[in-house]
PDB file of C-alpha atoms in Angstrom:
ATOM      1  CA  MET A   1      46.257 -45.261 154.209  1.00  0.00           C
ATOM      2  CA  PRO A   2      42.429 -46.953 154.367  1.00  0.00           C
ATOM      3  CA  ASN A   3      42.258 -50.488 153.359  1.00  0.00           C
ATOM      4  CA  LYS A   4      39.781 -49.360 150.684  1.00  0.00           C
ATOM      5  CA  ILE A   5      42.847 -48.169 149.459  1.00  0.00           C
ATOM      6  CA  ILE A   6      45.605 -49.943 149.853  1.00  0.00           C
ATOM      7  CA  SER A   7      44.139 -53.475 148.828  1.00  0.00           C
ATOM      8  CA  LEU A   8      43.869 -51.907 145.216  1.00  0.00           C
ATOM      9  CA  VAL A   9      46.089 -50.376 142.986  1.00  0.00           C
ATOM     10  CA  ILE A  10      48.742 -48.667 144.596  1.00  0.00           C
ATOM     11  CA  ILE A  11      49.450 -45.226 142.187  1.00  0.00           C
ATOM     12  CA  THR A  12      48.701 -41.635 142.140  1.00  0.00           C
ATOM     13  CA  LEU A  13      47.214 -41.700 139.160  1.00  0.00           C
ATOM     14  CA  VAL A  14      44.381 -44.367 140.047  1.00  0.00           C
ATOM     15  CA  PHE A  15      43.519 -43.636 143.195  1.00  0.00           C
ATOM     16  CA  ALA A  16      39.966 -42.614 142.214  1.00  0.00           C
ATOM     17  CA  TYR A  17      39.625 -45.665 140.838  1.00  0.00           C
ATOM     18  CA  TRP A  18      40.289 -47.165 144.378  1.00  0.00           C
ATOM     19  CA  LEU A  19      37.658 -44.733 146.098  1.00  0.00           C
ATOM     20  CA  TYR A  20      34.948 -46.657 143.443  1.00  0.00           C
ATOM     21  CA  GLU A  21      35.831 -49.753 143.191  1.00  0.00           C
ATOM     22  CA  ASP A  22      34.616 -52.277 145.688  1.00  0.00           C
ATOM     23  CA  LYS A  23      36.720 -53.967 148.586  1.00  0.00           C
ATOM     24  CA  GLY A  24      38.048 -57.533 148.630  1.00  0.00           C
ATOM     25  CA  GLU A  25      40.062 -59.292 146.026  1.00  0.00           C
ATOM     26  CA  LYS A  26      38.338 -59.488 142.558  1.00  0.00           C
ATOM     27  CA  LYS A  27      37.860 -62.004 140.295  1.00  0.00           C
ATOM     28  CA  LEU A  28      36.555 -61.837 136.331  1.00  0.00           C
ATOM     29  CA  PRO A  29      33.197 -62.401 136.171  1.00  0.00           C
ATOM     30  CA  LYS A  30      32.025 -65.517 133.367  1.00  0.00           C
ATOM     31  CA  GLN A  31      31.551 -63.887 130.500  1.00  0.00           C
ATOM     32  CA  GLN A  32      32.643 -64.402 126.552  1.00  0.00           C
ATOM     33  CA  ALA A  33      34.653 -61.902 125.002  1.00  0.00           C
ATOM     34  CA  LEU A  34      33.146 -59.319 122.550  1.00  0.00           C
ATOM     35  CA  SER A  35      32.920 -60.877 119.246  1.00  0.00           C
ATOM     36  CA  SER A  36      36.026 -60.202 116.203  1.00  0.00           C
ATOM     37  CA  THR A  37      32.902 -60.102 114.399  1.00  0.00           C
ATOM     38  CA  GLN A  38      31.843 -56.844 116.324  1.00  0.00           C
ATOM     39  CA  THR A  39      29.807 -54.428 113.655  1.00  0.00           C
ATOM     40  CA  LYS A  40      32.027 -51.358 112.901  1.00  0.00           C
ATOM     41  CA  LYS A  41      28.943 -49.498 114.459  1.00  0.00           C
ATOM     42  CA  GLU A  42      29.285 -50.967 117.363  1.00  0.00           C
ATOM     43  CA  LYS A  43      33.078 -50.551 117.596  1.00  0.00           C
ATOM     44  CA  ASN A  44      32.592 -46.593 116.687  1.00  0.00           C
ATOM     45  CA  LEU A  45      29.743 -45.467 119.067  1.00  0.00           C
ATOM     46  CA  LYS A  46      30.702 -42.707 121.527  1.00  0.00           C
ATOM     47  CA  ILE A  47      28.374 -41.680 124.422  1.00  0.00           C
ATOM     48  CA  LYS A  48      28.997 -38.892 125.897  1.00  0.00           C
ATOM     49  CA  SER A  49      29.751 -38.780 129.971  1.00  0.00           C
ATOM     50  CA  GLU A  50      28.348 -36.442 131.888  1.00  0.00           C
ATOM     51  CA  PRO A  51      30.670 -34.058 133.242  1.00  0.00           C
ATOM     52  CA  ASN A  52      32.939 -34.717 136.229  1.00  0.00           C
ATOM     53  CA  LYS A  53      31.765 -33.963 140.055  1.00  0.00           C
ATOM     54  CA  GLN A  54      34.879 -32.993 142.472  1.00  0.00           C
ATOM     55  CA  PRO A  55      33.887 -34.472 146.089  1.00  0.00           C
ATOM     56  CA  LYS A  56      33.694 -31.068 148.038  1.00  0.00           C
ATOM     57  CA  LYS A  57      34.843 -32.470 151.041  1.00  0.00           C
ATOM     58  CA  VAL A  58      37.483 -34.256 149.790  1.00  0.00           C
ATOM     59  CA  LEU A  59      39.091 -30.837 147.867  1.00  0.00           C
ATOM     60  CA  LYS A  60      38.205 -29.270 151.422  1.00  0.00           C
ATOM     61  CA  LYS A  61      39.669 -31.271 153.896  1.00  0.00           C
ATOM     62  CA  VAL A  62      43.025 -31.474 150.971  1.00  0.00           C
ATOM     63  CA  ALA A  63      42.766 -27.381 151.281  1.00  0.00           C
ATOM     64  CA  GLU A  64      43.313 -27.068 155.205  1.00  0.00           C
ATOM     65  CA  LEU A  65      46.400 -30.002 155.545  1.00  0.00           C
ATOM     66  CA  ASP A  66      49.849 -28.991 156.126  1.00  0.00           C
ATOM     67  CA  VAL A  67      52.022 -32.246 154.980  1.00  0.00           C
ATOM     68  CA  PRO A  68      54.227 -32.817 158.494  1.00  0.00           C
ATOM     69  CA  GLU A  69      58.008 -31.948 157.752  1.00  0.00           C
ATOM     70  CA  ASP A  70      58.886 -35.183 159.391  1.00  0.00           C
ATOM     71  CA  ILE A  71      57.014 -36.973 156.488  1.00  0.00           C
ATOM     72  CA  LEU A  72      57.812 -34.760 153.636  1.00  0.00           C
ATOM     73  CA  PHE A  73      61.600 -35.039 154.396  1.00  0.00           C
ATOM     74  CA  GLU A  74      61.326 -39.096 154.383  1.00  0.00           C
ATOM     75  CA  LEU A  75      59.596 -39.188 150.912  1.00  0.00           C
ATOM     76  CA  SER A  76      62.552 -36.899 149.568  1.00  0.00           C
ATOM     77  CA  GLN A  77      64.365 -39.703 149.667  1.00  0.00           C
ATOM     78  CA  GLN A  78      64.195 -40.209 146.098  1.00  0.00           C
ATOM     79  CA  GLN A  79      64.808 -44.233 146.472  1.00  0.00           C
ATOM     80  CA  PHE A  80      61.982 -45.053 144.241  1.00  0.00           C
ATOM     81  CA  SER A  81      61.179 -41.667 142.515  1.00  0.00           C
ATOM     82  CA  PRO A  82      61.551 -38.192 142.465  1.00  0.00           C
ATOM     83  CA  GLU A  83      57.753 -37.617 142.893  1.00  0.00           C
ATOM     84  CA  PRO A  84      56.757 -37.535 146.640  1.00  0.00           C
ATOM     85  CA  ILE A  85      53.711 -39.269 146.002  1.00  0.00           C
ATOM     86  CA  ILE A  86      55.233 -41.935 143.943  1.00  0.00           C
ATOM     87  CA  GLU A  87      57.737 -42.267 146.816  1.00  0.00           C
ATOM     88  CA  MET A  88      55.121 -42.940 149.026  1.00  0.00           C
ATOM     89  CA  LEU A  89      52.814 -45.131 147.124  1.00  0.00           C
ATOM     90  CA  SER A  90      55.977 -47.373 146.192  1.00  0.00           C
ATOM     91  CA  VAL A  91      56.850 -47.713 149.675  1.00  0.00           C
ATOM     92  CA  THR A  92      53.389 -48.499 150.507  1.00  0.00           C
ATOM     93  CA  TYR A  93      53.357 -51.342 148.011  1.00  0.00           C
ATOM     94  CA  LEU A  94      56.129 -52.877 149.238  1.00  0.00           C
ATOM     95  CA  ASP A  95      55.206 -52.646 152.565  1.00  0.00           C
ATOM     96  CA  ARG A  96      51.803 -54.233 152.451  1.00  0.00           C
ATOM     97  CA  ASP A  97      52.850 -56.971 150.320  1.00  0.00           C
ATOM     98  CA  CYS A  98      55.683 -58.230 152.345  1.00  0.00           C
ATOM     99  CA  ARG A  99      53.088 -57.613 155.459  1.00  0.00           C
ATOM    100  CA  GLN A 100      50.194 -59.731 152.954  1.00  0.00           C
ATOM    101  CA  ILE A 101      52.564 -62.311 152.077  1.00  0.00           C
ATOM    102  CA  GLY A 102      53.174 -62.952 156.033  1.00  0.00           C
ATOM    103  CA  TYR A 103      49.587 -63.357 156.987  1.00  0.00           C
ATOM    104  CA  MET A 104      49.058 -65.763 153.921  1.00  0.00           C
ATOM    105  CA  ILE A 105      51.265 -67.976 155.075  1.00  0.00           C
ATOM    106  CA  ILE A 106      50.124 -67.378 158.790  1.00  0.00           C
ATOM    107  CA  ASP A 107      46.845 -68.590 158.043  1.00  0.00           C
ATOM    108  CA  LEU A 108      48.024 -72.229 156.264  1.00  0.00           C
ATOM    109  CA  ASP A 109      49.021 -75.284 157.911  1.00  0.00           C
ATOM    110  CA  GLU A 110      52.123 -76.287 158.139  1.00  0.00           C
ATOM    111  CA  GLY A 111      52.882 -78.443 155.418  1.00  0.00           C
ATOM    112  CA  ASP A 112      56.518 -78.652 152.769  1.00  0.00           C
ATOM    113  CA  GLY A 113      55.521 -75.117 151.047  1.00  0.00           C
ATOM    114  CA  ILE A 114      54.910 -73.299 154.717  1.00  0.00           C
ATOM    115  CA  LYS A 115      58.879 -74.989 155.212  1.00  0.00           C
ATOM    116  CA  ARG A 116      60.288 -74.023 151.887  1.00  0.00           C
ATOM    117  CA  VAL A 117      59.240 -70.330 152.152  1.00  0.00           C
ATOM    118  CA  LYS A 118      60.232 -69.399 155.584  1.00  0.00           C
ATOM    119  CA  LYS A 119      63.594 -68.501 155.257  1.00  0.00           C
ATOM    120  CA  LEU A 120      62.256 -66.036 152.011  1.00  0.00           C
ATOM    121  CA  LEU A 121      59.972 -64.790 154.599  1.00  0.00           C
ATOM    122  CA  ASN A 122      62.421 -63.928 156.332  1.00  0.00           C
ATOM    123  CA  LYS A 123      64.483 -61.884 154.183  1.00  0.00           C
ATOM    124  CA  CYS A 124      61.243 -60.203 152.640  1.00  0.00           C
ATOM    125  CA  GLN A 125      60.639 -59.051 156.484  1.00  0.00           C
ATOM    126  CA  LYS A 126      64.250 -57.568 156.689  1.00  0.00           C
ATOM    127  CA  LYS A 127      63.551 -55.780 153.869  1.00  0.00           C
ATOM    128  CA  ARG A 128      60.402 -54.387 155.530  1.00  0.00           C
ATOM    129  CA  ASN A 129      62.185 -53.686 158.935  1.00  0.00           C
ATOM    130  CA  SER A 130      64.792 -51.595 156.176  1.00  0.00           C
ATOM    131  CA  LEU A 131      61.737 -49.881 154.597  1.00  0.00           C
ATOM    132  CA  HIS A 132      60.514 -48.840 158.322  1.00  0.00           C
ATOM    133  CA  ASN A 133      64.122 -47.526 159.320  1.00  0.00           C
ATOM    134  CA  ASP A 134      63.591 -45.277 156.663  1.00  0.00           C
ATOM    135  CA  TYR A 135      60.656 -44.277 156.430  1.00  0.00           C
ATOM    136  CA  PRO A 136      59.377 -44.379 160.546  1.00  0.00           C
ATOM    137  CA  THR A 137      57.287 -41.483 160.757  1.00  0.00           C
ATOM    138  CA  TYR A 138      54.858 -41.962 157.176  1.00  0.00           C
ATOM    139  CA  LEU A 139      54.697 -45.472 157.916  1.00  0.00           C
ATOM    140  CA  GLU A 140      53.177 -45.235 161.441  1.00  0.00           C
ATOM    141  CA  LYS A 141      50.367 -42.980 160.294  1.00  0.00           C
ATOM    142  CA  LYS A 142      49.804 -44.322 157.164  1.00  0.00           C
ATOM    143  CA  THR A 143      46.114 -45.276 157.909  1.00  0.00           C
ATOM    144  CA  GLY A 144      43.056 -43.256 159.066  1.00  0.00           C
ATOM    145  CA  LYS A 145      41.783 -40.100 157.735  1.00  0.00           C
ATOM    146  CA  GLU A 146      44.929 -38.412 157.839  1.00  0.00           C
ATOM    147  CA  ALA A 147      46.682 -40.161 155.410  1.00  0.00           C
ATOM    148  CA  GLU A 148      44.206 -40.274 153.218  1.00  0.00           C
ATOM    149  CA  ALA A 149      43.915 -35.979 153.284  1.00  0.00           C
ATOM    150  CA  LEU A 150      47.929 -36.846 152.792  1.00  0.00           C
ATOM    151  CA  PHE A 151      47.613 -38.675 150.086  1.00  0.00           C
ATOM    152  CA  PHE A 152      45.624 -36.261 147.962  1.00  0.00           C
ATOM    153  CA  LYS A 153      47.473 -33.502 149.351  1.00  0.00           C
ATOM    154  CA  LEU A 154      50.937 -34.564 148.056  1.00  0.00           C
ATOM    155  CA  ALA A 155      48.850 -35.918 144.875  1.00  0.00           C
ATOM    156  CA  PHE A 156      47.499 -32.679 144.012  1.00  0.00           C
ATOM    157  CA  LYS A 157      51.039 -31.482 144.154  1.00  0.00           C
ATOM    158  CA  SER A 158      52.407 -33.826 141.555  1.00  0.00           C
ATOM    159  CA  LYS A 159      52.115 -33.317 138.078  1.00  0.00           C
ATOM    160  CA  TYR A 160      48.695 -35.694 137.696  1.00  0.00           C
ATOM    161  CA  VAL A 161      46.887 -33.608 139.252  1.00  0.00           C
ATOM    162  CA  ASP A 162      44.407 -33.299 136.238  1.00  0.00           C
ATOM    163  CA  LEU A 163      44.245 -37.270 135.642  1.00  0.00           C
ATOM    164  CA  ILE A 164      43.505 -37.206 139.354  1.00  0.00           C
ATOM    165  CA  GLN A 165      40.383 -35.146 139.147  1.00  0.00           C
ATOM    166  CA  ARG A 166      38.916 -36.387 136.569  1.00  0.00           C
ATOM    167  CA  GLY A 167      39.364 -39.932 138.292  1.00  0.00           C
ATOM    168  CA  MET A 168      37.296 -38.408 140.891  1.00  0.00           C
ATOM    169  CA  GLY A 169      34.615 -37.919 138.808  1.00  0.00           C
ATOM    170  CA  MET A 170      34.244 -41.616 138.085  1.00  0.00           C
ATOM    171  CA  ASP A 171      31.050 -42.455 139.748  1.00  0.00           C
ATOM    172  CA  TYR A 172      29.872 -39.821 137.077  1.00  0.00           C
ATOM    173  CA  MET A 173      31.110 -41.510 133.476  1.00  0.00           C
ATOM    174  CA  ASN A 174      29.721 -43.857 131.712  1.00  0.00           C
ATOM    175  CA  ASP A 175      30.727 -47.337 131.036  1.00  0.00           C
ATOM    176  CA  GLU A 176      32.893 -46.079 127.930  1.00  0.00           C
ATOM    177  CA  GLY A 177      34.379 -43.193 130.071  1.00  0.00           C
ATOM    178  CA  LYS A 178      35.301 -45.327 132.832  1.00  0.00           C
ATOM    179  CA  ASN A 179      37.163 -47.882 130.435  1.00  0.00           C
ATOM    180  CA  GLN A 180      38.879 -44.998 128.159  1.00  0.00           C
ATOM    181  CA  PHE A 181      40.196 -43.468 132.048  1.00  0.00           C
ATOM    182  CA  PHE A 182      40.863 -47.060 133.407  1.00  0.00           C
ATOM    183  CA  GLU A 183      42.987 -47.850 129.689  1.00  0.00           C
ATOM    184  CA  GLU A 184      44.699 -44.230 129.653  1.00  0.00           C
ATOM    185  CA  VAL A 185      45.792 -44.855 133.785  1.00  0.00           C
ATOM    186  CA  PHE A 186      47.048 -48.488 133.372  1.00  0.00           C
ATOM    187  CA  ASN A 187      49.211 -47.364 130.101  1.00  0.00           C
ATOM    188  CA  LEU A 188      50.780 -44.747 132.207  1.00  0.00           C
ATOM    189  CA  ILE A 189      51.418 -46.643 135.127  1.00  0.00           C
ATOM    190  CA  ILE A 190      53.595 -48.512 132.921  1.00  0.00           C
ATOM    191  CA  THR A 191      55.206 -46.112 131.698  1.00  0.00           C
ATOM    192  CA  THR A 192      56.690 -44.523 135.097  1.00  0.00           C
ATOM    193  CA  GLU A 193      59.917 -46.149 134.952  1.00  0.00           C
ATOM    194  CA  ASN A 194      59.217 -47.906 138.960  1.00  0.00           C
ATOM    195  CA  GLY A 195      58.974 -51.259 139.570  1.00  0.00           C
ATOM    196  CA  PRO A 196      56.259 -51.306 142.448  1.00  0.00           C
ATOM    197  CA  LEU A 197      53.968 -49.387 140.317  1.00  0.00           C
ATOM    198  CA  ILE A 198      54.440 -51.497 137.303  1.00  0.00           C
ATOM    199  CA  ALA A 199      54.106 -54.564 139.182  1.00  0.00           C
ATOM    200  CA  SER A 200      50.652 -53.113 140.396  1.00  0.00           C
ATOM    201  CA  THR A 201      48.788 -53.401 137.434  1.00  0.00           C
ATOM    202  CA  ASN A 202      48.437 -57.100 138.423  1.00  0.00           C
ATOM    203  CA  GLU A 203      46.200 -55.801 141.077  1.00  0.00           C
ATOM    204  CA  ILE A 204      44.500 -53.870 137.852  1.00  0.00           C
ATOM    205  CA  VAL A 205      43.758 -56.343 135.435  1.00  0.00           C
ATOM    206  CA  ASN A 206      42.173 -58.643 137.903  1.00  0.00           C
ATOM    207  CA  GLY A 207      39.589 -56.520 138.786  1.00  0.00           C
ATOM    208  CA  SER A 208      35.848 -56.695 137.392  1.00  0.00           C
ATOM    209  CA  LYS A 209      36.203 -53.347 135.611  1.00  0.00           C
ATOM    210  CA  ALA A 210      39.043 -54.850 133.308  1.00  0.00           C
ATOM    211  CA  LEU A 211      37.084 -56.964 130.861  1.00  0.00           C
ATOM    212  CA  MET A 212      36.741 -54.451 128.457  1.00  0.00           C
ATOM    213  CA  PHE A 213      40.526 -53.406 128.501  1.00  0.00           C
ATOM    214  CA  LEU A 214      41.379 -57.347 128.256  1.00  0.00           C
ATOM    215  CA  ASN A 215      39.684 -57.488 125.465  1.00  0.00           C
ATOM    216  CA  LYS A 216      41.566 -54.939 123.448  1.00  0.00           C
ATOM    217  CA  LEU A 217      44.815 -56.395 124.973  1.00  0.00           C
ATOM    218  CA  SER A 218      43.213 -59.653 123.791  1.00  0.00           C
ATOM    219  CA  THR A 219      44.299 -58.624 120.434  1.00  0.00           C
ATOM    220  CA  ILE A 220      48.117 -59.085 120.604  1.00  0.00           C
ATOM    221  CA  LEU A 221      48.088 -62.389 121.633  1.00  0.00           C
ATOM    222  CA  GLY A 222      45.251 -63.172 118.787  1.00  0.00           C
ATOM    223  CA  THR A 223      42.786 -65.129 121.458  1.00  0.00           C
ATOM    224  CA  ILE A 224      39.084 -64.423 123.012  1.00  0.00           C
ATOM    225  CA  ASN A 225      40.318 -65.852 126.014  1.00  0.00           C
ATOM    226  CA  PRO A 226      40.009 -62.920 128.771  1.00  0.00           C
ATOM    227  CA  ASN A 227      41.129 -64.812 131.452  1.00  0.00           C
ATOM    228  CA  TYR A 228      44.787 -66.039 129.789  1.00  0.00           C
ATOM    229  CA  THR A 229      45.311 -62.235 128.018  1.00  0.00           C
ATOM    230  CA  SER A 230      44.816 -61.391 132.429  1.00  0.00           C
ATOM    231  CA  LEU A 231      47.311 -63.989 133.040  1.00  0.00           C
ATOM    232  CA  ILE A 232      49.953 -63.289 130.466  1.00  0.00           C
ATOM    233  CA  THR A 233      49.539 -59.143 131.135  1.00  0.00           C
ATOM    234  CA  GLN A 234      50.000 -59.950 134.889  1.00  0.00           C
ATOM    235  CA  GLN A 235      53.592 -62.263 134.114  1.00  0.00           C
ATOM    236  CA  ALA A 236      54.186 -59.848 131.469  1.00  0.00           C
ATOM    237  CA  SER A 237      54.102 -56.177 133.897  1.00  0.00           C
ATOM    238  CA  THR A 238      55.845 -58.502 136.445  1.00  0.00           C
ATOM    239  CA  LEU A 239      58.768 -59.060 134.459  1.00  0.00           C
ATOM    240  CA  TYR A 240      58.949 -55.704 132.958  1.00  0.00           C
ATOM    241  CA  SER A 241      58.932 -54.365 136.201  1.00  0.00           C
ATOM    242  CA  CYS A 242      62.390 -56.286 136.761  1.00  0.00           C
ATOM    243  CA  GLN A 243      64.418 -53.605 135.047  1.00  0.00           C
ATOM    244  CA  TYR A 244      63.406 -51.119 137.820  1.00  0.00           C
ATOM    245  CA  ASN A 245      64.213 -50.131 141.017  1.00  0.00           C
ATOM    246  CA  GLN A 246      67.258 -52.675 141.460  1.00  0.00           C
ATOM    247  CA  ALA A 247      64.751 -55.636 140.159  1.00  0.00           C
ATOM    248  CA  ILE A 248      63.202 -55.096 144.240  1.00  0.00           C
ATOM    249  CA  THR A 249      59.722 -56.512 142.655  1.00  0.00           C
ATOM    250  CA  CYS A 250      61.240 -59.495 140.750  1.00  0.00           C
ATOM    251  CA  SER A 251      63.472 -61.187 143.702  1.00  0.00           C
ATOM    252  CA  PRO A 252      63.495 -64.431 144.965  1.00  0.00           C
ATOM    253  CA  SER A 253      62.310 -62.403 148.207  1.00  0.00           C
ATOM    254  CA  SER A 254      59.645 -60.383 146.266  1.00  0.00           C
ATOM    255  CA  LYS A 255      56.113 -61.673 147.039  1.00  0.00           C
ATOM    256  CA  TYR A 256      55.357 -62.634 143.512  1.00  0.00           C
ATOM    257  CA  MET A 257      58.530 -65.437 143.968  1.00  0.00           C
ATOM    258  CA  ILE A 258      57.602 -66.267 147.866  1.00  0.00           C
ATOM    259  CA  GLU A 259      54.096 -67.022 146.419  1.00  0.00           C
ATOM    260  CA  GLN A 260      55.720 -68.948 143.221  1.00  0.00           C
ATOM    261  CA  CYS A 261      58.068 -70.979 145.988  1.00  0.00           C
ATOM    262  CA  TYR A 262      55.096 -72.354 147.985  1.00  0.00           C
ATOM    263  CA  TYR A 263      53.383 -74.098 145.137  1.00  0.00           C
ATOM    264  CA  HIS A 264      56.390 -74.985 143.601  1.00  0.00           C
ATOM    265  CA  GLU A 265      59.550 -76.235 144.863  1.00  0.00           C
ATOM    266  CA  THR A 266      61.645 -75.394 141.847  1.00  0.00           C
ATOM    267  CA  ALA A 267      60.616 -71.550 142.092  1.00  0.00           C
ATOM    268  CA  CYS A 268      62.365 -71.188 145.813  1.00  0.00           C
ATOM    269  CA  GLY A 269      65.686 -69.120 145.251  1.00  0.00           C
ATOM    270  CA  LEU A 270      65.351 -68.037 141.314  1.00  0.00           C
ATOM    271  CA  ASP A 271      64.054 -64.363 140.708  1.00  0.00           C
ATOM    272  CA  VAL A 272      61.382 -63.938 138.230  1.00  0.00           C
ATOM    273  CA  PRO A 273      63.444 -63.911 135.159  1.00  0.00           C
ATOM    274  CA  THR A 274      65.032 -67.226 135.491  1.00  0.00           C
ATOM    275  CA  TRP A 275      61.844 -68.913 136.844  1.00  0.00           C
ATOM    276  CA  PHE A 276      59.795 -67.873 133.824  1.00  0.00           C
ATOM    277  CA  LYS A 277      62.828 -68.976 131.241  1.00  0.00           C
ATOM    278  CA  LEU A 278      62.701 -72.213 133.543  1.00  0.00           C
ATOM    279  CA  ASN A 279      59.086 -72.722 133.847  1.00  0.00           C
ATOM    280  CA  HIS A 280      57.439 -71.616 131.144  1.00  0.00           C
ATOM    281  CA  THR A 281      56.814 -72.985 127.726  1.00  0.00           C
ATOM    282  CA  LYS A 282      58.697 -71.426 124.816  1.00  0.00           C
ATOM    283  CA  ALA A 283      55.302 -70.194 123.085  1.00  0.00           C
ATOM    284  CA  HIS A 284      54.229 -69.182 126.702  1.00  0.00           C
ATOM    285  CA  ASN A 285      57.175 -66.931 126.691  1.00  0.00           C
ATOM    286  CA  ARG A 286      56.715 -65.738 123.380  1.00  0.00           C
ATOM    287  CA  ASP A 287      52.915 -64.376 124.555  1.00  0.00           C
ATOM    288  CA  ILE A 288      54.611 -62.348 127.444  1.00  0.00           C
ATOM    289  CA  ALA A 289      57.411 -60.855 124.729  1.00  0.00           C
ATOM    290  CA  LYS A 290      54.065 -59.543 123.092  1.00  0.00           C
ATOM    291  CA  MET A 291      52.835 -57.519 125.529  1.00  0.00           C
ATOM    292  CA  ILE A 292      56.254 -56.085 126.788  1.00  0.00           C
ATOM    293  CA  ARG A 293      56.796 -54.937 123.260  1.00  0.00           C
ATOM    294  CA  TYR A 294      53.462 -53.439 123.332  1.00  0.00           C
ATOM    295  CA  PHE A 295      54.199 -51.864 127.340  1.00  0.00           C
ATOM    296  CA  GLU A 296      57.910 -50.645 125.430  1.00  0.00           C
ATOM    297  CA  GLY A 297      55.478 -48.850 122.543  1.00  0.00           C
ATOM    298  CA  LEU A 298      53.524 -46.768 124.962  1.00  0.00           C
TER     299      LEU A 298
END
């Protein structure tokens, strides 16, 4: 899939969000969280969004595309999900993560951090090679316009088609409509019981459009600091992802733990749950637990 797609959230339900989000890494703008003393009138203000409009060219492309049988066969393995589109995105996410962490290390100067992570990088690369052995046709063709059309073809055959079609009209939503859609997508991702996709929410809450949603999540933690809420939400989603897909997103050779190993020697060789237990204060872990309870209640 094109970089504008894979560089953001990896999941069917938020594909439209990828299309309309700016390229490149995002940082939260330096804005103050909404005041807790916001008036009821402001809180209850409802502005109607314009009706969603569907990109006709994309729909025509989807209608004309036949999904290659060899790709359908590969995506029927159900290593990550019974849904072909979720299988496709899980594979894409894991392949991309290992590739990205490798590029990050290559660009850095040789030092103690690099030396520490090399063994873990080798393990990550072996997992990536295994993915390429299991999904050779798809991973060979996962870039370009054909792959984008393939995504839509599978997505429109999935149970998420209504939400996808709504999301394709994000350019025509007002801010309130976008925020509601954003929150709905985030909550639905958390309930997919798919480790790679749950971990991908780290990219959502780090995006520029996340501030309003983070203000809402801040009430769970009792803070007005959106940056702290973003950190806790990212860590909570990472930890929450550990219970699915054999904890593939939380192993010592996962992207998250390789990054921790680079910066903290004591993290090398640990999985996510162990690292969190040893590295965080009790108060910090209590906040992570609060966010996970919110996830469990969705």
